PDB file of C-alpha atoms and ligand atoms in Angstrom:
ATOM      1  CA  MET A   1      19.687 -16.546   3.598  1.00  0.00           C
ATOM      2  CA  ALA A   2      18.914 -13.259   1.945  1.00  0.00           C
ATOM      3  CA  THR A   3      15.400 -11.857   2.205  1.00  0.00           C
ATOM      4  CA  ILE A   4      13.741 -11.091  -1.111  1.00  0.00           C
ATOM      5  CA  ILE A   5      11.599  -8.098  -0.235  1.00  0.00           C
ATOM      6  CA  ASP A   6       8.073  -8.645  -1.525  1.00  0.00           C
ATOM      7  CA  GLY A   7       7.153  -5.210  -2.846  1.00  0.00           C
ATOM      8  CA  LYS A   8       3.823  -6.458  -4.067  1.00  0.00           C
ATOM      9  CA  ALA A   9       2.847  -7.637  -0.592  1.00  0.00           C
ATOM     10  CA  VAL A  10       3.984  -4.417   1.094  1.00  0.00           C
ATOM     11  CA  ALA A  11       2.138  -2.414  -1.578  1.00  0.00           C
ATOM     12  CA  PHE A  12      -0.993  -4.441  -0.915  1.00  0.00           C
ATOM     13  CA  GLU A  13      -0.834  -3.461   2.773  1.00  0.00           C
ATOM     14  CA  VAL A  14      -0.316   0.212   1.931  1.00  0.00           C
ATOM     15  CA  VAL A  15      -3.248   0.198  -0.503  1.00  0.00           C
ATOM     16  CA  ALA A  16      -5.430  -1.614   2.044  1.00  0.00           C
ATOM     17  CA  SER A  17      -4.717   1.023   4.667  1.00  0.00           C
ATOM     18  CA  VAL A  18      -5.505   3.809   2.172  1.00  0.00           C
ATOM     19  CA  ALA A  19      -8.747   1.996   1.274  1.00  0.00           C
ATOM     20  CA  LYS A  20      -9.710   1.840   4.938  1.00  0.00           C
ATOM     21  CA  GLU A  21      -9.177   5.569   5.447  1.00  0.00           C
ATOM     22  CA  VAL A  22     -11.031   6.384   2.233  1.00  0.00           C
ATOM     23  CA  ALA A  23     -13.965   4.285   3.461  1.00  0.00           C
ATOM     24  CA  THR A  24     -13.984   6.267   6.718  1.00  0.00           C
ATOM     25  CA  LEU A  25     -14.059   9.583   4.834  1.00  0.00           C
ATOM     26  CA  VAL A  26     -16.931   8.399   2.690  1.00  0.00           C
ATOM     27  CA  GLU A  27     -18.839   7.123   5.746  1.00  0.00           C
ATOM     28  CA  GLN A  28     -18.500  10.604   7.218  1.00  0.00           C
ATOM     29  CA  GLY A  29     -20.234  11.968   4.124  1.00  0.00           C
ATOM     30  CA  LEU A  30     -17.048  13.452   2.705  1.00  0.00           C
ATOM     31  CA  GLN A  31     -16.130  13.314  -0.939  1.00  0.00           C
ATOM     32  CA  ARG A  32     -14.303  10.290  -2.295  1.00  0.00           C
ATOM     33  CA  PRO A  33     -10.719  11.276  -3.280  1.00  0.00           C
ATOM     34  CA  GLY A  34     -10.183  11.762  -7.017  1.00  0.00           C
ATOM     35  CA  LEU A  35      -7.016  11.320  -9.055  1.00  0.00           C
ATOM     36  CA  ALA A  36      -6.609  12.693 -12.578  1.00  0.00           C
ATOM     37  CA  VAL A  37      -4.100  10.836 -14.750  1.00  0.00           C
ATOM     38  CA  VAL A  38      -3.000  12.631 -17.903  1.00  0.00           C
ATOM     39  CA  LEU A  39      -1.412  10.502 -20.614  1.00  0.00           C
ATOM     40  CA  VAL A  40      -0.059  12.215 -23.707  1.00  0.00           C
ATOM     41  CA  GLY A  41       0.731  10.028 -26.728  1.00  0.00           C
ATOM     42  CA  ASP A  42       0.715   6.258 -26.937  1.00  0.00           C
ATOM     43  CA  ASP A  43       4.018   5.072 -25.475  1.00  0.00           C
ATOM     44  CA  ALA A  44       3.535   1.344 -24.770  1.00  0.00           C
ATOM     45  CA  ALA A  45       5.252   1.266 -21.347  1.00  0.00           C
ATOM     46  CA  SER A  46       3.281   4.318 -20.210  1.00  0.00           C
ATOM     47  CA  GLN A  47       0.040   2.557 -21.126  1.00  0.00           C
ATOM     48  CA  VAL A  48       0.953  -0.367 -18.838  1.00  0.00           C
ATOM     49  CA  TYR A  49       1.782   1.929 -15.928  1.00  0.00           C
ATOM     50  CA  VAL A  50      -1.335   4.010 -16.379  1.00  0.00           C
ATOM     51  CA  ARG A  51      -3.475   0.877 -16.486  1.00  0.00           C
ATOM     52  CA  ASN A  52      -1.831  -0.331 -13.238  1.00  0.00           C
ATOM     53  CA  LYS A  53      -2.495   3.039 -11.619  1.00  0.00           C
ATOM     54  CA  ILE A  54      -6.153   2.970 -12.581  1.00  0.00           C
ATOM     55  CA  ARG A  55      -6.600  -0.606 -11.351  1.00  0.00           C
ATOM     56  CA  THR A  56      -4.936   0.208  -8.024  1.00  0.00           C
ATOM     57  CA  SER A  57      -7.121   3.318  -7.637  1.00  0.00           C
ATOM     58  CA  GLU A  58     -10.161   1.062  -7.767  1.00  0.00           C
ATOM     59  CA  GLN A  59      -8.702  -1.111  -4.996  1.00  0.00           C
ATOM     60  CA  ALA A  60      -8.047   1.989  -2.883  1.00  0.00           C
ATOM     61  CA  GLY A  61     -11.537   3.400  -3.426  1.00  0.00           C
ATOM     62  CA  ILE A  62     -10.095   6.419  -5.209  1.00  0.00           C
ATOM     63  CA  THR A  63     -11.949   7.735  -8.254  1.00  0.00           C
ATOM     64  CA  SER A  64      -9.554   7.934 -11.161  1.00  0.00           C
ATOM     65  CA  ILE A  65     -10.192  10.141 -14.151  1.00  0.00           C
ATOM     66  CA  GLU A  66      -8.080   9.408 -17.180  1.00  0.00           C
ATOM     67  CA  HIS A  67      -7.311  12.083 -19.768  1.00  0.00           C
ATOM     68  CA  ARG A  68      -5.732  10.844 -22.979  1.00  0.00           C
ATOM     69  CA  LEU A  69      -4.304  13.357 -25.379  1.00  0.00           C
ATOM     70  CA  ALA A  70      -2.723  12.846 -28.800  1.00  0.00           C
ATOM     71  CA  ALA A  71       1.070  12.996 -29.019  1.00  0.00           C
ATOM     72  CA  ASP A  72       0.824  16.155 -31.138  1.00  0.00           C
ATOM     73  CA  VAL A  73      -1.401  18.041 -28.674  1.00  0.00           C
ATOM     74  CA  SER A  74      -0.455  21.689 -28.319  1.00  0.00           C
ATOM     75  CA  GLN A  75       1.211  22.880 -25.184  1.00  0.00           C
ATOM     76  CA  GLN A  76      -1.607  25.383 -24.665  1.00  0.00           C
ATOM     77  CA  THR A  77      -4.258  22.655 -24.750  1.00  0.00           C
ATOM     78  CA  LEU A  78      -2.368  20.661 -22.136  1.00  0.00           C
ATOM     79  CA  LEU A  79      -1.859  23.720 -19.923  1.00  0.00           C
ATOM     80  CA  THR A  80      -5.558  24.560 -20.195  1.00  0.00           C
ATOM     81  CA  LEU A  81      -6.461  21.008 -19.132  1.00  0.00           C
ATOM     82  CA  ILE A  82      -4.167  21.331 -16.106  1.00  0.00           C
ATOM     83  CA  ASP A  83      -5.816  24.640 -15.216  1.00  0.00           C
ATOM     84  CA  GLU A  84      -9.222  22.939 -15.340  1.00  0.00           C
ATOM     85  CA  LEU A  85      -8.018  20.061 -13.170  1.00  0.00           C
ATOM     86  CA  ASN A  86      -6.454  22.516 -10.715  1.00  0.00           C
ATOM     87  CA  ALA A  87      -9.822  24.269 -10.430  1.00  0.00           C
ATOM     88  CA  SER A  88     -11.991  21.129 -10.210  1.00  0.00           C
ATOM     89  CA  ASP A  89     -13.106  20.162  -6.725  1.00  0.00           C
ATOM     90  CA  GLN A  90     -13.627  16.570  -7.955  1.00  0.00           C
ATOM     91  CA  VAL A  91      -9.870  16.283  -8.479  1.00  0.00           C
ATOM     92  CA  ASN A  92      -7.555  16.039  -5.483  1.00  0.00           C
ATOM     93  CA  GLY A  93      -4.461  14.753  -7.271  1.00  0.00           C
ATOM     94  CA  ILE A  94      -3.021  15.334 -10.749  1.00  0.00           C
ATOM     95  CA  LEU A  95      -0.428  13.137 -12.407  1.00  0.00           C
ATOM     96  CA  VAL A  96       0.991  13.922 -15.838  1.00  0.00           C
ATOM     97  CA  GLN A  97       2.678  10.750 -17.034  1.00  0.00           C
ATOM     98  CA  LEU A  98       6.322  11.218 -18.017  1.00  0.00           C
ATOM     99  CA  PRO A  99       8.137  11.238 -20.360  1.00  0.00           C
ATOM    100  CA  LEU A 100       6.157  13.745 -22.439  1.00  0.00           C
ATOM    101  CA  PRO A 101       6.485  13.656 -26.229  1.00  0.00           C
ATOM    102  CA  ASP A 102       9.022  15.978 -27.851  1.00  0.00           C
ATOM    103  CA  GLY A 103       7.850  19.510 -28.327  1.00  0.00           C
ATOM    104  CA  LEU A 104       6.237  19.845 -24.899  1.00  0.00           C
ATOM    105  CA  ASP A 105       8.036  21.787 -22.186  1.00  0.00           C
ATOM    106  CA  GLU A 106       8.040  19.354 -19.281  1.00  0.00           C
ATOM    107  CA  LYS A 107       9.260  21.869 -16.716  1.00  0.00           C
ATOM    108  CA  LEU A 108       6.592  24.427 -17.609  1.00  0.00           C
ATOM    109  CA  ILE A 109       3.857  21.781 -17.529  1.00  0.00           C
ATOM    110  CA  LEU A 110       4.873  20.308 -14.165  1.00  0.00           C
ATOM    111  CA  GLU A 111       5.076  23.787 -12.668  1.00  0.00           C
ATOM    112  CA  ARG A 112       1.514  24.474 -13.776  1.00  0.00           C
ATOM    113  CA  ILE A 113       0.136  21.723 -11.498  1.00  0.00           C
ATOM    114  CA  SER A 114      -1.093  23.169  -8.220  1.00  0.00           C
ATOM    115  CA  PRO A 115       1.437  22.138  -5.514  1.00  0.00           C
ATOM    116  CA  ALA A 116      -1.508  20.997  -3.356  1.00  0.00           C
ATOM    117  CA  LYS A 117      -2.549  18.495  -6.064  1.00  0.00           C
ATOM    118  CA  ASP A 118       0.967  17.514  -7.111  1.00  0.00           C
ATOM    119  CA  VAL A 119       0.803  13.832  -6.089  1.00  0.00           C
ATOM    120  CA  ASP A 120       4.095  13.118  -7.899  1.00  0.00           C
ATOM    121  CA  GLY A 121       5.883  15.646  -5.690  1.00  0.00           C
ATOM    122  CA  PHE A 122       7.699  17.089  -8.703  1.00  0.00           C
ATOM    123  CA  HIS A 123       6.654  20.749  -8.336  1.00  0.00           C
ATOM    124  CA  PRO A 124       9.553  22.986  -7.193  1.00  0.00           C
ATOM    125  CA  MET A 125       7.475  23.976  -4.154  1.00  0.00           C
ATOM    126  CA  ASN A 126       7.251  20.347  -2.996  1.00  0.00           C
ATOM    127  CA  VAL A 127      10.905  19.721  -3.869  1.00  0.00           C
ATOM    128  CA  GLY A 128      11.900  22.668  -1.696  1.00  0.00           C
ATOM    129  CA  ALA A 129       9.582  21.627   1.117  1.00  0.00           C
ATOM    130  CA  LEU A 130      11.050  18.105   1.140  1.00  0.00           C
ATOM    131  CA  SER A 131      14.621  19.301   1.328  1.00  0.00           C
ATOM    132  CA  SER A 132      13.817  21.735   4.130  1.00  0.00           C
ATOM    133  CA  GLY A 133      11.794  19.190   6.104  1.00  0.00           C
ATOM    134  CA  LEU A 134       8.437  20.949   5.692  1.00  0.00           C
ATOM    135  CA  PRO A 135       5.218  18.986   5.063  1.00  0.00           C
ATOM    136  CA  SER A 136       5.073  18.167   1.368  1.00  0.00           C
ATOM    137  CA  LEU A 137       3.921  15.617  -1.167  1.00  0.00           C
ATOM    138  CA  VAL A 138       6.885  13.261  -1.501  1.00  0.00           C
ATOM    139  CA  PRO A 139       7.792  11.601  -4.840  1.00  0.00           C
ATOM    140  CA  CYS A 140       6.223   8.126  -4.944  1.00  0.00           C
ATOM    141  CA  THR A 141       9.196   5.972  -5.940  1.00  0.00           C
ATOM    142  CA  PRO A 142      11.607   7.155  -3.219  1.00  0.00           C
ATOM    143  CA  GLN A 143       8.781   7.074  -0.661  1.00  0.00           C
ATOM    144  CA  GLY A 144       8.088   3.458  -1.627  1.00  0.00           C
ATOM    145  CA  CYS A 145      11.781   2.596  -1.270  1.00  0.00           C
ATOM    146  CA  LEU A 146      11.865   4.209   2.180  1.00  0.00           C
ATOM    147  CA  ILE A 147       8.864   2.212   3.394  1.00  0.00           C
ATOM    148  CA  MET A 148      10.518  -1.062   2.343  1.00  0.00           C
ATOM    149  CA  LEU A 149      13.813  -0.049   3.997  1.00  0.00           C
ATOM    150  CA  GLN A 150      12.073   0.833   7.251  1.00  0.00           C
ATOM    151  CA  GLN A 151      10.154  -2.403   7.205  1.00  0.00           C
ATOM    152  CA  GLN A 152      13.389  -4.323   6.691  1.00  0.00           C
ATOM    153  CA  LEU A 153      15.694  -2.392   9.025  1.00  0.00           C
ATOM    154  CA  GLY A 154      13.539  -0.399  11.441  1.00  0.00           C
ATOM    155  CA  ASP A 155      15.371   2.789  12.429  1.00  0.00           C
ATOM    156  CA  LEU A 156      17.756   3.894   9.662  1.00  0.00           C
ATOM    157  CA  SER A 157      19.717   6.377  11.735  1.00  0.00           C
ATOM    158  CA  GLY A 158      23.496   6.203  11.321  1.00  0.00           C
ATOM    159  CA  LYS A 159      23.342   3.814   8.364  1.00  0.00           C
ATOM    160  CA  HIS A 160      25.479   4.637   5.368  1.00  0.00           C
ATOM    161  CA  ALA A 161      23.161   4.878   2.370  1.00  0.00           C
ATOM    162  CA  VAL A 162      24.603   5.087  -1.129  1.00  0.00           C
ATOM    163  CA  VAL A 163      22.217   6.317  -3.832  1.00  0.00           C
ATOM    164  CA  VAL A 164      23.331   5.468  -7.360  1.00  0.00           C
ATOM    165  CA  GLY A 165      21.829   8.076  -9.693  1.00  0.00           C
ATOM    166  CA  ARG A 166      20.936  11.742  -9.285  1.00  0.00           C
ATOM    167  CA  SER A 167      17.678  12.205 -11.173  1.00  0.00           C
ATOM    168  CA  ASN A 168      15.089  14.708 -10.011  1.00  0.00           C
ATOM    169  CA  ILE A 169      12.441  11.987  -9.787  1.00  0.00           C
ATOM    170  CA  VAL A 170      14.366   9.341  -7.834  1.00  0.00           C
ATOM    171  CA  GLY A 171      18.003   9.933  -6.851  1.00  0.00           C
ATOM    172  CA  LYS A 172      17.742  13.442  -5.425  1.00  0.00           C
ATOM    173  CA  PRO A 173      14.505  12.985  -3.441  1.00  0.00           C
ATOM    174  CA  MET A 174      15.725   9.552  -2.237  1.00  0.00           C
ATOM    175  CA  ALA A 175      18.849  11.213  -0.841  1.00  0.00           C
ATOM    176  CA  ALA A 176      16.728  13.896   0.850  1.00  0.00           C
ATOM    177  CA  LEU A 177      14.467  11.284   2.478  1.00  0.00           C
ATOM    178  CA  LEU A 178      17.386   9.179   3.715  1.00  0.00           C
ATOM    179  CA  LEU A 179      19.093  12.261   5.135  1.00  0.00           C
ATOM    180  CA  GLN A 180      15.855  13.100   6.918  1.00  0.00           C
ATOM    181  CA  GLN A 181      16.036   9.610   8.472  1.00  0.00           C
ATOM    182  CA  SER A 182      19.553  10.456   9.760  1.00  0.00           C
ATOM    183  CA  CYS A 183      21.427   8.253   7.335  1.00  0.00           C
ATOM    184  CA  THR A 184      24.884   9.199   6.147  1.00  0.00           C
ATOM    185  CA  VAL A 185      24.140   9.708   2.468  1.00  0.00           C
ATOM    186  CA  THR A 186      26.441   9.422  -0.524  1.00  0.00           C
ATOM    187  CA  VAL A 187      25.111  10.105  -4.019  1.00  0.00           C
ATOM    188  CA  VAL A 188      27.156   8.600  -6.842  1.00  0.00           C
ATOM    189  CA  HIS A 189      26.580   9.098 -10.570  1.00  0.00           C
ATOM    190  CA  SER A 190      28.040   8.773 -14.038  1.00  0.00           C
ATOM    191  CA  ARG A 191      30.911  11.166 -13.300  1.00  0.00           C
ATOM    192  CA  THR A 192      31.857   9.621  -9.947  1.00  0.00           C
ATOM    193  CA  LYS A 193      35.418   8.322 -10.054  1.00  0.00           C
ATOM    194  CA  ASN A 194      35.348   5.396  -7.648  1.00  0.00           C
ATOM    195  CA  ILE A 195      31.753   4.180  -7.736  1.00  0.00           C
ATOM    196  CA  GLU A 196      32.545   0.603  -6.766  1.00  0.00           C
ATOM    197  CA  GLN A 197      34.590   1.502  -3.671  1.00  0.00           C
ATOM    198  CA  LEU A 198      31.895   3.922  -2.512  1.00  0.00           C
ATOM    199  CA  CYS A 199      29.152   1.349  -3.033  1.00  0.00           C
ATOM    200  CA  ALA A 200      31.180  -1.174  -1.043  1.00  0.00           C
ATOM    201  CA  GLN A 201      30.709   1.071   2.024  1.00  0.00           C
ATOM    202  CA  ALA A 202      26.931   0.995   1.787  1.00  0.00           C
ATOM    203  CA  ASP A 203      24.715  -0.494   4.480  1.00  0.00           C
ATOM    204  CA  ILE A 204      21.874   0.539   2.159  1.00  0.00           C
ATOM    205  CA  LEU A 205      22.257   0.764  -1.592  1.00  0.00           C
ATOM    206  CA  VAL A 206      19.569   2.286  -3.819  1.00  0.00           C
ATOM    207  CA  ALA A 207      20.204   1.809  -7.533  1.00  0.00           C
ATOM    208  CA  ALA A 208      18.360   4.218  -9.846  1.00  0.00           C
ATOM    209  CA  VAL A 209      20.339   4.738 -13.018  1.00  0.00           C
ATOM    210  CA  GLY A 210      18.520   2.840 -15.767  1.00  0.00           C
ATOM    211  CA  ARG A 211      21.468   0.629 -16.732  1.00  0.00           C
ATOM    212  CA  PRO A 212      20.563  -3.059 -16.834  1.00  0.00           C
ATOM    213  CA  GLU A 213      22.324  -5.177 -14.167  1.00  0.00           C
ATOM    214  CA  MET A 214      25.063  -2.627 -13.560  1.00  0.00           C
ATOM    215  CA  VAL A 215      25.533  -3.310  -9.839  1.00  0.00           C
ATOM    216  CA  LYS A 216      27.494  -6.526  -9.193  1.00  0.00           C
ATOM    217  CA  ALA A 217      28.138  -8.503  -6.013  1.00  0.00           C
ATOM    218  CA  SER A 218      31.764  -7.298  -6.019  1.00  0.00           C
ATOM    219  CA  TRP A 219      30.471  -3.731  -5.444  1.00  0.00           C
ATOM    220  CA  LEU A 220      28.641  -4.659  -2.239  1.00  0.00           C
ATOM    221  CA  LYS A 221      29.453  -4.983   1.414  1.00  0.00           C
ATOM    222  CA  GLU A 222      28.419  -8.325   2.890  1.00  0.00           C
ATOM    223  CA  GLY A 223      24.909  -7.984   4.348  1.00  0.00           C
ATOM    224  CA  ALA A 224      23.919  -4.782   2.544  1.00  0.00           C
ATOM    225  CA  VAL A 225      20.229  -4.034   1.902  1.00  0.00           C
ATOM    226  CA  VAL A 226      19.742  -3.362  -1.807  1.00  0.00           C
ATOM    227  CA  ILE A 227      16.793  -1.527  -3.384  1.00  0.00           C
ATOM    228  CA  ASP A 228      16.606  -1.831  -7.155  1.00  0.00           C
ATOM    229  CA  VAL A 229      14.664   0.988  -8.813  1.00  0.00           C
ATOM    230  CA  GLY A 230      15.649   0.030 -12.367  1.00  0.00           C
ATOM    231  CA  ILE A 231      13.003  -1.236 -14.766  1.00  0.00           C
ATOM    232  CA  ASN A 232      14.785  -2.129 -18.000  1.00  0.00           C
ATOM    233  CA  ALA A 233      12.951  -4.070 -20.699  1.00  0.00           C
ATOM    234  CA  GLN A 234      15.068  -6.644 -22.501  1.00  0.00           C
ATOM    235  CA  GLU A 235      14.398  -9.184 -25.225  1.00  0.00           C
ATOM    236  CA  VAL A 236      15.275 -12.698 -24.092  1.00  0.00           C
ATOM    237  CA  ASP A 237      14.460 -15.511 -26.539  1.00  0.00           C
ATOM    238  CA  GLY A 238      12.032 -13.181 -28.274  1.00  0.00           C
ATOM    239  CA  LYS A 239      10.177 -12.444 -25.034  1.00  0.00           C
ATOM    240  CA  ARG A 240       9.972  -9.188 -23.100  1.00  0.00           C
ATOM    241  CA  LYS A 241      11.783  -9.503 -19.797  1.00  0.00           C
ATOM    242  CA  LEU A 242      12.263  -6.856 -17.102  1.00  0.00           C
ATOM    243  CA  VAL A 243      15.607  -6.513 -15.368  1.00  0.00           C
ATOM    244  CA  GLY A 244      16.752  -4.056 -12.754  1.00  0.00           C
ATOM    245  CA  ASP A 245      19.883  -1.966 -12.358  1.00  0.00           C
ATOM    246  CA  VAL A 246      21.227  -4.669 -10.037  1.00  0.00           C
ATOM    247  CA  ASP A 247      22.533  -8.058 -11.160  1.00  0.00           C
ATOM    248  CA  PHE A 248      20.079  -9.881  -8.904  1.00  0.00           C
ATOM    249  CA  ALA A 249      21.424 -13.435  -9.353  1.00  0.00           C
ATOM    250  CA  ASP A 250      24.993 -12.295  -8.732  1.00  0.00           C
ATOM    251  CA  CYS A 251      24.147 -10.196  -5.643  1.00  0.00           C
ATOM    252  CA  LEU A 252      21.675 -12.485  -3.904  1.00  0.00           C
ATOM    253  CA  ALA A 253      24.246 -14.462  -1.897  1.00  0.00           C
ATOM    254  CA  LYS A 254      25.967 -11.327  -0.595  1.00  0.00           C
ATOM    255  CA  VAL A 255      23.054  -9.151   0.561  1.00  0.00           C
ATOM    256  CA  SER A 256      20.884  -9.411   3.652  1.00  0.00           C
ATOM    257  CA  ALA A 257      17.860  -8.243   1.649  1.00  0.00           C
ATOM    258  CA  ILE A 258      17.114  -7.184  -1.905  1.00  0.00           C
ATOM    259  CA  THR A 259      14.090  -6.086  -3.966  1.00  0.00           C
ATOM    260  CA  PRO A 260      13.254  -8.050  -7.118  1.00  0.00           C
ATOM    261  CA  VAL A 261      12.281  -6.627 -10.526  1.00  0.00           C
ATOM    262  CA  PRO A 262       9.406  -6.935 -11.215  1.00  0.00           C
ATOM    263  CA  GLY A 263       7.558  -7.124  -7.887  1.00  0.00           C
ATOM    264  CA  GLY A 264       9.711  -4.716  -5.886  1.00  0.00           C
ATOM    265  CA  VAL A 265       9.773  -0.942  -6.250  1.00  0.00           C
ATOM    266  CA  GLY A 266       7.181  -0.753  -9.096  1.00  0.00           C
ATOM    267  CA  PRO A 267       4.124  -1.780  -7.078  1.00  0.00           C
ATOM    268  CA  MET A 268       5.286   0.398  -4.163  1.00  0.00           C
ATOM    269  CA  THR A 269       5.437   3.444  -6.444  1.00  0.00           C
ATOM    270  CA  ILE A 270       1.788   3.001  -7.310  1.00  0.00           C
ATOM    271  CA  ALA A 271       0.792   2.319  -3.691  1.00  0.00           C
ATOM    272  CA  CYS A 272       2.490   5.577  -2.641  1.00  0.00           C
ATOM    273  CA  LEU A 273       0.601   7.421  -5.366  1.00  0.00           C
ATOM    274  CA  MET A 274      -2.608   6.266  -3.673  1.00  0.00           C
ATOM    275  CA  GLN A 275      -1.253   7.400  -0.310  1.00  0.00           C
ATOM    276  CA  ASN A 276      -0.364  10.814  -1.744  1.00  0.00           C
ATOM    277  CA  THR A 277      -3.814  11.198  -3.293  1.00  0.00           C
ATOM    278  CA  LEU A 278      -5.376  10.501   0.110  1.00  0.00           C
ATOM    279  CA  ILE A 279      -3.015  12.955   1.848  1.00  0.00           C
ATOM    280  CA  ALA A 280      -3.762  15.640  -0.764  1.00  0.00           C
ATOM    281  CA  ALA A 281      -7.522  15.040  -0.470  1.00  0.00           C
ATOM    282  CA  LYS A 282      -7.447  15.283   3.321  1.00  0.00           C
ATOM    283  CA  ARG A 283      -5.486  18.528   3.209  1.00  0.00           C
ATOM    284  CA  GLN A 284      -7.944  19.938   0.681  1.00  0.00           C
ATOM    285  CA  LEU A 285     -10.781  18.932   2.999  1.00  0.00           C
ATOM    286  CA  GLY A 286      -9.101  20.939   5.746  1.00  0.00           C
ATOM    287  CA  PHE A 287      -7.637  18.111   7.847  1.00  0.00           C
ATOM    288  CA  SER A 288      -4.488  19.387   9.472  1.00  0.00           C
ATOM    289  CA  GLY A 289      -1.233  17.526   9.939  1.00  0.00           C
ATOM    290  CA  ASN A 290      -0.116  14.900   7.503  1.00  0.00           C
TER     291      ASN A 290
HETATM  292  N1  LIG B 301       4.425  11.385 -13.651  1.00  0.00           N
HETATM  293  C1  LIG B 301       4.919  10.160 -13.544  1.00  0.00           C
HETATM  294  N2  LIG B 301       4.902   9.538 -12.346  1.00  0.00           N
HETATM  295  C2  LIG B 301       5.403   8.281 -12.213  1.00  0.00           C
HETATM  296  O1  LIG B 301       5.380   7.703 -11.100  1.00  0.00           O
HETATM  297  C3  LIG B 301       5.918   7.620 -13.359  1.00  0.00           C
HETATM  298  C4  LIG B 301       5.905   8.318 -14.583  1.00  0.00           C
HETATM  299  N3  LIG B 301       5.413   9.580 -14.637  1.00  0.00           N
HETATM  300  N4  LIG B 301       6.404   7.745 -15.688  1.00  0.00           N
HETATM  301  C5  LIG B 301       6.910   6.387 -15.703  1.00  0.00           C
HETATM  302  C6  LIG B 301       7.429   5.968 -14.351  1.00  0.00           C
HETATM  303  C7  LIG B 301       7.541   4.489 -14.176  1.00  0.00           C
HETATM  304  N5  LIG B 301       6.583   4.135 -13.156  1.00  0.00           N
HETATM  305  C8  LIG B 301       6.257   2.833 -12.805  1.00  0.00           C
HETATM  306  C9  LIG B 301       5.264   2.523 -11.921  1.00  0.00           C
HETATM  307  C10 LIG B 301       4.928   1.209 -11.646  1.00  0.00           C
HETATM  308  C11 LIG B 301       5.583   0.154 -12.247  1.00  0.00           C
HETATM  309  C12 LIG B 301       5.192  -1.240 -11.967  1.00  0.00           C
HETATM  310  O2  LIG B 301       4.192  -1.502 -11.347  1.00  0.00           O
HETATM  311  N6  LIG B 301       5.981  -2.219 -12.401  1.00  0.00           N
HETATM  312  C13 LIG B 301       5.713  -3.636 -12.241  1.00  0.00           C
HETATM  313  C14 LIG B 301       5.820  -4.372 -13.572  1.00  0.00           C
HETATM  314  C15 LIG B 301       5.003  -3.781 -14.671  1.00  0.00           C
HETATM  315  C16 LIG B 301       5.346  -4.363 -16.038  1.00  0.00           C
HETATM  316  O3  LIG B 301       5.136  -5.554 -16.245  1.00  0.00           O
HETATM  317  O4  LIG B 301       5.863  -3.587 -16.899  1.00  0.00           O
HETATM  318  C17 LIG B 301       6.727  -4.221 -11.278  1.00  0.00           C
HETATM  319  O5  LIG B 301       7.836  -3.680 -11.175  1.00  0.00           O
HETATM  320  O6  LIG B 301       6.433  -5.228 -10.664  1.00  0.00           O
HETATM  321  C18 LIG B 301       6.601   0.451 -13.121  1.00  0.00           C
HETATM  322  C19 LIG B 301       6.937   1.766 -13.379  1.00  0.00           C
HETATM  323  C20 LIG B 301       5.969   5.260 -12.720  1.00  0.00           C
HETATM  324  N7  LIG B 301       6.445   6.352 -13.328  1.00  0.00           N
END
């Protein structure tokens, strides 16, 4: 029987351990970690995610400060806000919700966030640190995937991991993390010629492409562990339904373990954001190490 990995339950454990450490900091008279969440415009999906982030912050004992800006905000206003957040000692982590509305230069804005407060791990400094194995803030989604894989498989060394997708926010950092764990890593993408044959070699398959139910059982090796990063909203009988990048029903009988959508990677992403905020806060307080 395949294991359906309960991302919600694992996330709950991660958040509980963050909450415990936060409580210890506060008991020692240190400042409670603070996370600033910047939401530009009124994209419906973004509102749901931001609400989840704020609710989880409360559970972790992290103070969250929400900044909502109109979709037509000027780039300069947004950059000035980031400068203020960078300078504020109440704020340990800064997250600018993506995607940004048209007309804003995403690269310029993300680069403005102080690398020490970059809890998304998207700043080029953190990207470079991750790929060279230096201490860094690691992107939340791939970190969440790694935690679930380690919980399922223990040591990952020598496993063949196939990452489907090469985005800066998931595919590339996922590959870097798996390589760091001594996996043999293959990254496949839209221009790859023999995707299905490559996927069929995977002990671990991470799907992060944003194409509903693209990965089928016929692509998989018997007993593979499958992590589904896709969150695709579909209309079924007039109702909003979320499906992943993996055809879950088709693949279930062939895998040894698989994450569901919802209830898999999504909650882990938010839990890792809490973890990153704690790590950033501790470094800013002068704790050494991780
Ligand atoms: N700067 C930035 N950092 C991000 O980490 C970031 C972002 N921008 N933009 C959007 C994506 C998406 N994302 C999700 C987080 C949690 C769920 C989540 O909790 N999903 C629930 C379901 C929620 C629902 O019902 O829609 C689940 O999968 O169980 C989903 C998606 C973070 N992102």
